[in-house]
Amino acid sequence: MDFLSWYDWITPTNPFASLFFGVIFTVIIGITVWIDTKKLKTTTLAMIVGVFVTIFGVTILNFIGFYN
């Protein structure tokens, strides 16, 4: 079983790829928020919300059978 393919950043083919790229994009957004605001609280909130949205989205997609 392949965990990552080169095109998984466009359309993830398994839950691991979705989580991986979701967290990568969340970190990029967190860095952008930090550069813009320089506030740890705002950056932390953006990171936590991003991770929860990623996990929730992967769970929903897995539940409806997107990865099968």
PDB file of N, CA and C in Angstrom:
ATOM      1  N   MET A   1       0.852  -1.196   0.000  1.00  0.00           N
ATOM      2  CA  MET A   1       0.000   0.000   0.000  1.00  0.00           C
ATOM      3  C   MET A   1       0.883   1.240   0.000  1.00  0.00           C
ATOM      4  N   ASP A   2       0.676   2.099  -0.963  1.00  0.00           N
ATOM      5  CA  ASP A   2       1.405   3.362  -1.006  1.00  0.00           C
ATOM      6  C   ASP A   2       0.727   4.355  -0.078  1.00  0.00           C
ATOM      7  N   PHE A   3       1.559   5.038   0.710  1.00  0.00           N
ATOM      8  CA  PHE A   3       1.002   6.051   1.595  1.00  0.00           C
ATOM      9  C   PHE A   3       0.818   7.381   0.878  1.00  0.00           C
ATOM     10  N   LEU A   4       1.779   7.731   0.040  1.00  0.00           N
ATOM     11  CA  LEU A   4       1.698   8.994  -0.675  1.00  0.00           C
ATOM     12  C   LEU A   4       2.039   8.795  -2.145  1.00  0.00           C
ATOM     13  N   SER A   5       1.313   9.485  -2.981  1.00  0.00           N
ATOM     14  CA  SER A   5       1.615   9.542  -4.406  1.00  0.00           C
ATOM     15  C   SER A   5       1.912  10.996  -4.747  1.00  0.00           C
ATOM     16  N   TRP A   6       2.540  11.230  -5.882  1.00  0.00           N
ATOM     17  CA  TRP A   6       2.931  12.593  -6.236  1.00  0.00           C
ATOM     18  C   TRP A   6       1.727  13.499  -6.451  1.00  0.00           C
ATOM     19  N   TYR A   7       0.570  12.947  -6.785  1.00  0.00           N
ATOM     20  CA  TYR A   7      -0.616  13.753  -7.057  1.00  0.00           C
ATOM     21  C   TYR A   7      -1.575  13.828  -5.865  1.00  0.00           C
ATOM     22  N   ASP A   8      -1.180  13.309  -4.705  1.00  0.00           N
ATOM     23  CA  ASP A   8      -2.050  13.352  -3.526  1.00  0.00           C
ATOM     24  C   ASP A   8      -2.323  14.769  -3.030  1.00  0.00           C
ATOM     25  N   TRP A   9      -1.469  15.711  -3.358  1.00  0.00           N
ATOM     26  CA  TRP A   9      -1.733  17.081  -2.910  1.00  0.00           C
ATOM     27  C   TRP A   9      -2.895  17.690  -3.683  1.00  0.00           C
ATOM     28  N   ILE A  10      -3.221  17.131  -4.855  1.00  0.00           N
ATOM     29  CA  ILE A  10      -4.362  17.612  -5.633  1.00  0.00           C
ATOM     30  C   ILE A  10      -5.640  16.918  -5.165  1.00  0.00           C
ATOM     31  N   THR A  11      -5.644  15.588  -5.232  1.00  0.00           N
ATOM     32  CA  THR A  11      -6.765  14.781  -4.771  1.00  0.00           C
ATOM     33  C   THR A  11      -6.214  13.627  -3.948  1.00  0.00           C
ATOM     34  N   PRO A  12      -6.335  13.690  -2.638  1.00  0.00           N
ATOM     35  CA  PRO A  12      -5.789  12.630  -1.789  1.00  0.00           C
ATOM     36  C   PRO A  12      -6.443  11.279  -2.085  1.00  0.00           C
ATOM     37  N   THR A  13      -5.609  10.228  -2.112  1.00  0.00           N
ATOM     38  CA  THR A  13      -6.102   8.894  -2.443  1.00  0.00           C
ATOM     39  C   THR A  13      -6.316   8.020  -1.219  1.00  0.00           C
ATOM     40  N   ASN A  14      -5.922   8.484  -0.045  1.00  0.00           N
ATOM     41  CA  ASN A  14      -6.150   7.725   1.188  1.00  0.00           C
ATOM     42  C   ASN A  14      -6.191   8.693   2.370  1.00  0.00           C
ATOM     43  N   PRO A  15      -6.709   8.242   3.514  1.00  0.00           N
ATOM     44  CA  PRO A  15      -6.825   9.138   4.672  1.00  0.00           C
ATOM     45  C   PRO A  15      -5.475   9.672   5.161  1.00  0.00           C
ATOM     46  N   PHE A  16      -4.431   8.843   5.091  1.00  0.00           N
ATOM     47  CA  PHE A  16      -3.118   9.306   5.534  1.00  0.00           C
ATOM     48  C   PHE A  16      -2.655  10.502   4.712  1.00  0.00           C
ATOM     49  N   ALA A  17      -2.836  10.431   3.412  1.00  0.00           N
ATOM     50  CA  ALA A  17      -2.435  11.541   2.534  1.00  0.00           C
ATOM     51  C   ALA A  17      -3.239  12.797   2.863  1.00  0.00           C
ATOM     52  N   SER A  18      -4.517  12.637   3.123  1.00  0.00           N
ATOM     53  CA  SER A  18      -5.351  13.788   3.478  1.00  0.00           C
ATOM     54  C   SER A  18      -4.883  14.431   4.771  1.00  0.00           C
ATOM     55  N   LEU A  19      -4.612  13.619   5.777  1.00  0.00           N
ATOM     56  CA  LEU A  19      -4.117  14.161   7.040  1.00  0.00           C
ATOM     57  C   LEU A  19      -2.761  14.826   6.877  1.00  0.00           C
ATOM     58  N   PHE A  20      -1.872  14.179   6.143  1.00  0.00           N
ATOM     59  CA  PHE A  20      -0.525  14.705   5.936  1.00  0.00           C
ATOM     60  C   PHE A  20      -0.559  16.078   5.277  1.00  0.00           C
ATOM     61  N   PHE A  21      -1.243  16.176   4.151  1.00  0.00           N
ATOM     62  CA  PHE A  21      -1.275  17.444   3.437  1.00  0.00           C
ATOM     63  C   PHE A  21      -2.137  18.486   4.148  1.00  0.00           C
ATOM     64  N   GLY A  22      -3.165  18.037   4.854  1.00  0.00           N
ATOM     65  CA  GLY A  22      -3.962  18.975   5.653  1.00  0.00           C
ATOM     66  C   GLY A  22      -3.130  19.624   6.739  1.00  0.00           C
ATOM     67  N   VAL A  23      -2.293  18.840   7.407  1.00  0.00           N
ATOM     68  CA  VAL A  23      -1.431  19.392   8.454  1.00  0.00           C
ATOM     69  C   VAL A  23      -0.354  20.283   7.838  1.00  0.00           C
ATOM     70  N   ILE A  24       0.191  19.884   6.697  1.00  0.00           N
ATOM     71  CA  ILE A  24       1.193  20.727   6.021  1.00  0.00           C
ATOM     72  C   ILE A  24       0.591  22.095   5.671  1.00  0.00           C
ATOM     73  N   PHE A  25      -0.601  22.098   5.084  1.00  0.00           N
ATOM     74  CA  PHE A  25      -1.240  23.366   4.733  1.00  0.00           C
ATOM     75  C   PHE A  25      -1.600  24.171   5.983  1.00  0.00           C
ATOM     76  N   THR A  26      -1.974  23.490   7.071  1.00  0.00           N
ATOM     77  CA  THR A  26      -2.270  24.177   8.323  1.00  0.00           C
ATOM     78  C   THR A  26      -1.019  24.860   8.873  1.00  0.00           C
ATOM     79  N   VAL A  27       0.112  24.194   8.789  1.00  0.00           N
ATOM     80  CA  VAL A  27       1.367  24.800   9.253  1.00  0.00           C
ATOM     81  C   VAL A  27       1.706  26.023   8.403  1.00  0.00           C
ATOM     82  N   ILE A  28       1.509  25.927   7.096  1.00  0.00           N
ATOM     83  CA  ILE A  28       1.773  27.074   6.221  1.00  0.00           C
ATOM     84  C   ILE A  28       0.863  28.247   6.590  1.00  0.00           C
ATOM     85  N   ILE A  29      -0.392  27.962   6.850  1.00  0.00           N
ATOM     86  CA  ILE A  29      -1.322  29.022   7.250  1.00  0.00           C
ATOM     87  C   ILE A  29      -0.929  29.582   8.611  1.00  0.00           C
ATOM     88  N   GLY A  30      -0.510  28.711   9.538  1.00  0.00           N
ATOM     89  CA  GLY A  30      -0.053  29.175  10.846  1.00  0.00           C
ATOM     90  C   GLY A  30       1.144  30.106  10.736  1.00  0.00           C
ATOM     91  N   ILE A  31       2.088  29.771   9.873  1.00  0.00           N
ATOM     92  CA  ILE A  31       3.257  30.640   9.658  1.00  0.00           C
ATOM     93  C   ILE A  31       2.818  31.980   9.076  1.00  0.00           C
ATOM     94  N   THR A  32       1.886  31.933   8.139  1.00  0.00           N
ATOM     95  CA  THR A  32       1.379  33.168   7.542  1.00  0.00           C
ATOM     96  C   THR A  32       0.683  34.036   8.589  1.00  0.00           C
ATOM     97  N   VAL A  33      -0.106  33.419   9.447  1.00  0.00           N
ATOM     98  CA  VAL A  33      -0.784  34.170  10.513  1.00  0.00           C
ATOM     99  C   VAL A  33       0.251  34.766  11.464  1.00  0.00           C
ATOM    100  N   TRP A  34       1.291  34.006  11.806  1.00  0.00           N
ATOM    101  CA  TRP A  34       2.327  34.518  12.701  1.00  0.00           C
ATOM    102  C   TRP A  34       3.041  35.726  12.082  1.00  0.00           C
ATOM    103  N   ILE A  35       3.375  35.626  10.804  1.00  0.00           N
ATOM    104  CA  ILE A  35       4.053  36.737  10.139  1.00  0.00           C
ATOM    105  C   ILE A  35       3.164  37.973  10.108  1.00  0.00           C
ATOM    106  N   ASP A  36       1.870  37.762   9.915  1.00  0.00           N
ATOM    107  CA  ASP A  36       0.937  38.882   9.805  1.00  0.00           C
ATOM    108  C   ASP A  36       0.631  39.524  11.158  1.00  0.00           C
ATOM    109  N   THR A  37       0.445  38.702  12.217  1.00  0.00           N
ATOM    110  CA  THR A  37      -0.035  39.242  13.496  1.00  0.00           C
ATOM    111  C   THR A  37       1.012  39.296  14.591  1.00  0.00           C
ATOM    112  N   LYS A  38       1.984  38.397  14.573  1.00  0.00           N
ATOM    113  CA  LYS A  38       2.993  38.266  15.638  1.00  0.00           C
ATOM    114  C   LYS A  38       2.353  37.997  17.001  1.00  0.00           C
ATOM    115  N   LYS A  39       1.181  37.339  16.993  1.00  0.00           N
ATOM    116  CA  LYS A  39       0.487  37.004  18.238  1.00  0.00           C
ATOM    117  C   LYS A  39       0.416  35.487  18.363  1.00  0.00           C
ATOM    118  N   LEU A  40       0.961  34.978  19.456  1.00  0.00           N
ATOM    119  CA  LEU A  40       0.987  33.542  19.670  1.00  0.00           C
ATOM    120  C   LEU A  40      -0.421  32.964  19.831  1.00  0.00           C
ATOM    121  N   LYS A  41      -1.287  33.691  20.496  1.00  0.00           N
ATOM    122  CA  LYS A  41      -2.655  33.206  20.725  1.00  0.00           C
ATOM    123  C   LYS A  41      -3.405  33.031  19.404  1.00  0.00           C
ATOM    124  N   THR A  42      -3.300  33.988  18.522  1.00  0.00           N
ATOM    125  CA  THR A  42      -3.977  33.918  17.225  1.00  0.00           C
ATOM    126  C   THR A  42      -3.400  32.798  16.372  1.00  0.00           C
ATOM    127  N   THR A  43      -2.084  32.670  16.381  1.00  0.00           N
ATOM    128  CA  THR A  43      -1.429  31.616  15.608  1.00  0.00           C
ATOM    129  C   THR A  43      -1.823  30.238  16.124  1.00  0.00           C
ATOM    130  N   THR A  44      -1.830  30.068  17.444  1.00  0.00           N
ATOM    131  CA  THR A  44      -2.210  28.791  18.041  1.00  0.00           C
ATOM    132  C   THR A  44      -3.660  28.448  17.715  1.00  0.00           C
ATOM    133  N   LEU A  45      -4.529  29.424  17.791  1.00  0.00           N
ATOM    134  CA  LEU A  45      -5.939  29.193  17.466  1.00  0.00           C
ATOM    135  C   LEU A  45      -6.105  28.778  16.009  1.00  0.00           C
ATOM    136  N   ALA A  46      -5.393  29.435  15.113  1.00  0.00           N
ATOM    137  CA  ALA A  46      -5.469  29.075  13.692  1.00  0.00           C
ATOM    138  C   ALA A  46      -4.965  27.654  13.471  1.00  0.00           C
ATOM    139  N   MET A  47      -3.898  27.278  14.138  1.00  0.00           N
ATOM    140  CA  MET A  47      -3.340  25.930  13.989  1.00  0.00           C
ATOM    141  C   MET A  47      -4.300  24.871  14.548  1.00  0.00           C
ATOM    142  N   ILE A  48      -4.859  25.118  15.715  1.00  0.00           N
ATOM    143  CA  ILE A  48      -5.771  24.147  16.333  1.00  0.00           C
ATOM    144  C   ILE A  48      -7.025  23.977  15.479  1.00  0.00           C
ATOM    145  N   VAL A  49      -7.598  25.083  15.027  1.00  0.00           N
ATOM    146  CA  VAL A  49      -8.791  25.008  14.184  1.00  0.00           C
ATOM    147  C   VAL A  49      -8.474  24.282  12.879  1.00  0.00           C
ATOM    148  N   GLY A  50      -7.331  24.561  12.294  1.00  0.00           N
ATOM    149  CA  GLY A  50      -6.937  23.889  11.052  1.00  0.00           C
ATOM    150  C   GLY A  50      -6.789  22.384  11.219  1.00  0.00           C
ATOM    151  N   VAL A  51      -6.180  21.959  12.305  1.00  0.00           N
ATOM    152  CA  VAL A  51      -6.012  20.522  12.552  1.00  0.00           C
ATOM    153  C   VAL A  51      -7.365  19.864  12.789  1.00  0.00           C
ATOM    154  N   PHE A  52      -8.234  20.501  13.569  1.00  0.00           N
ATOM    155  CA  PHE A  52      -9.561  19.918  13.815  1.00  0.00           C
ATOM    156  C   PHE A  52     -10.396  19.843  12.538  1.00  0.00           C
ATOM    157  N   VAL A  53     -10.335  20.859  11.708  1.00  0.00           N
ATOM    158  CA  VAL A  53     -11.072  20.832  10.439  1.00  0.00           C
ATOM    159  C   VAL A  53     -10.530  19.733   9.536  1.00  0.00           C
ATOM    160  N   THR A  54      -9.215  19.555   9.515  1.00  0.00           N
ATOM    161  CA  THR A  54      -8.613  18.489   8.723  1.00  0.00           C
ATOM    162  C   THR A  54      -9.076  17.124   9.205  1.00  0.00           C
ATOM    163  N   ILE A  55      -9.009  16.896  10.509  1.00  0.00           N
ATOM    164  CA  ILE A  55      -9.430  15.604  11.065  1.00  0.00           C
ATOM    165  C   ILE A  55     -10.913  15.365  10.807  1.00  0.00           C
ATOM    166  N   PHE A  56     -11.738  16.380  11.001  1.00  0.00           N
ATOM    167  CA  PHE A  56     -13.170  16.248  10.771  1.00  0.00           C
ATOM    168  C   PHE A  56     -13.463  15.953   9.302  1.00  0.00           C
ATOM    169  N   GLY A  57     -12.797  16.657   8.412  1.00  0.00           N
ATOM    170  CA  GLY A  57     -13.001  16.431   6.982  1.00  0.00           C
ATOM    171  C   GLY A  57     -12.583  15.037   6.543  1.00  0.00           C
ATOM    172  N   VAL A  58     -11.445  14.567   7.027  1.00  0.00           N
ATOM    173  CA  VAL A  58     -10.984  13.221   6.686  1.00  0.00           C
ATOM    174  C   VAL A  58     -11.945  12.181   7.236  1.00  0.00           C
ATOM    175  N   THR A  59     -12.438  12.394   8.433  1.00  0.00           N
ATOM    176  CA  THR A  59     -13.400  11.455   9.030  1.00  0.00           C
ATOM    177  C   THR A  59     -14.674  11.377   8.196  1.00  0.00           C
ATOM    178  N   ILE A  60     -15.203  12.524   7.799  1.00  0.00           N
ATOM    179  CA  ILE A  60     -16.419  12.549   6.979  1.00  0.00           C
ATOM    180  C   ILE A  60     -16.176  11.872   5.634  1.00  0.00           C
ATOM    181  N   LEU A  61     -15.065  12.216   4.970  1.00  0.00           N
ATOM    182  CA  LEU A  61     -14.770  11.609   3.677  1.00  0.00           C
ATOM    183  C   LEU A  61     -14.575  10.094   3.791  1.00  0.00           C
ATOM    184  N   ASN A  62     -13.930   9.660   4.848  1.00  0.00           N
ATOM    185  CA  ASN A  62     -13.732   8.227   5.070  1.00  0.00           C
ATOM    186  C   ASN A  62     -15.076   7.542   5.336  1.00  0.00           C
ATOM    187  N   PHE A  63     -15.943   8.196   6.089  1.00  0.00           N
ATOM    188  CA  PHE A  63     -17.254   7.631   6.433  1.00  0.00           C
ATOM    189  C   PHE A  63     -18.138   7.454   5.195  1.00  0.00           C
ATOM    190  N   ILE A  64     -18.094   8.407   4.272  1.00  0.00           N
ATOM    191  CA  ILE A  64     -18.945   8.287   3.071  1.00  0.00           C
ATOM    192  C   ILE A  64     -18.315   7.443   1.981  1.00  0.00           C
ATOM    193  N   GLY A  65     -17.089   6.962   2.216  1.00  0.00           N
ATOM    194  CA  GLY A  65     -16.472   6.053   1.267  1.00  0.00           C
ATOM    195  C   GLY A  65     -15.679   6.708   0.167  1.00  0.00           C
ATOM    196  N   PHE A  66     -15.192   7.911   0.385  1.00  0.00           N
ATOM    197  CA  PHE A  66     -14.438   8.620  -0.650  1.00  0.00           C
ATOM    198  C   PHE A  66     -13.140   7.894  -1.008  1.00  0.00           C
ATOM    199  N   TYR A  67     -12.506   7.251  -0.054  1.00  0.00           N
ATOM    200  CA  TYR A  67     -11.195   6.648  -0.276  1.00  0.00           C
ATOM    201  C   TYR A  67     -11.261   5.210  -0.786  1.00  0.00           C
ATOM    202  N   ASN A  68     -12.440   4.668  -0.985  1.00  0.00           N
ATOM    203  CA  ASN A  68     -12.557   3.275  -1.462  1.00  0.00           C
ATOM    204  C   ASN A  68     -12.493   3.177  -2.950  1.00  0.00           C
TER     205      ASN A  68
END
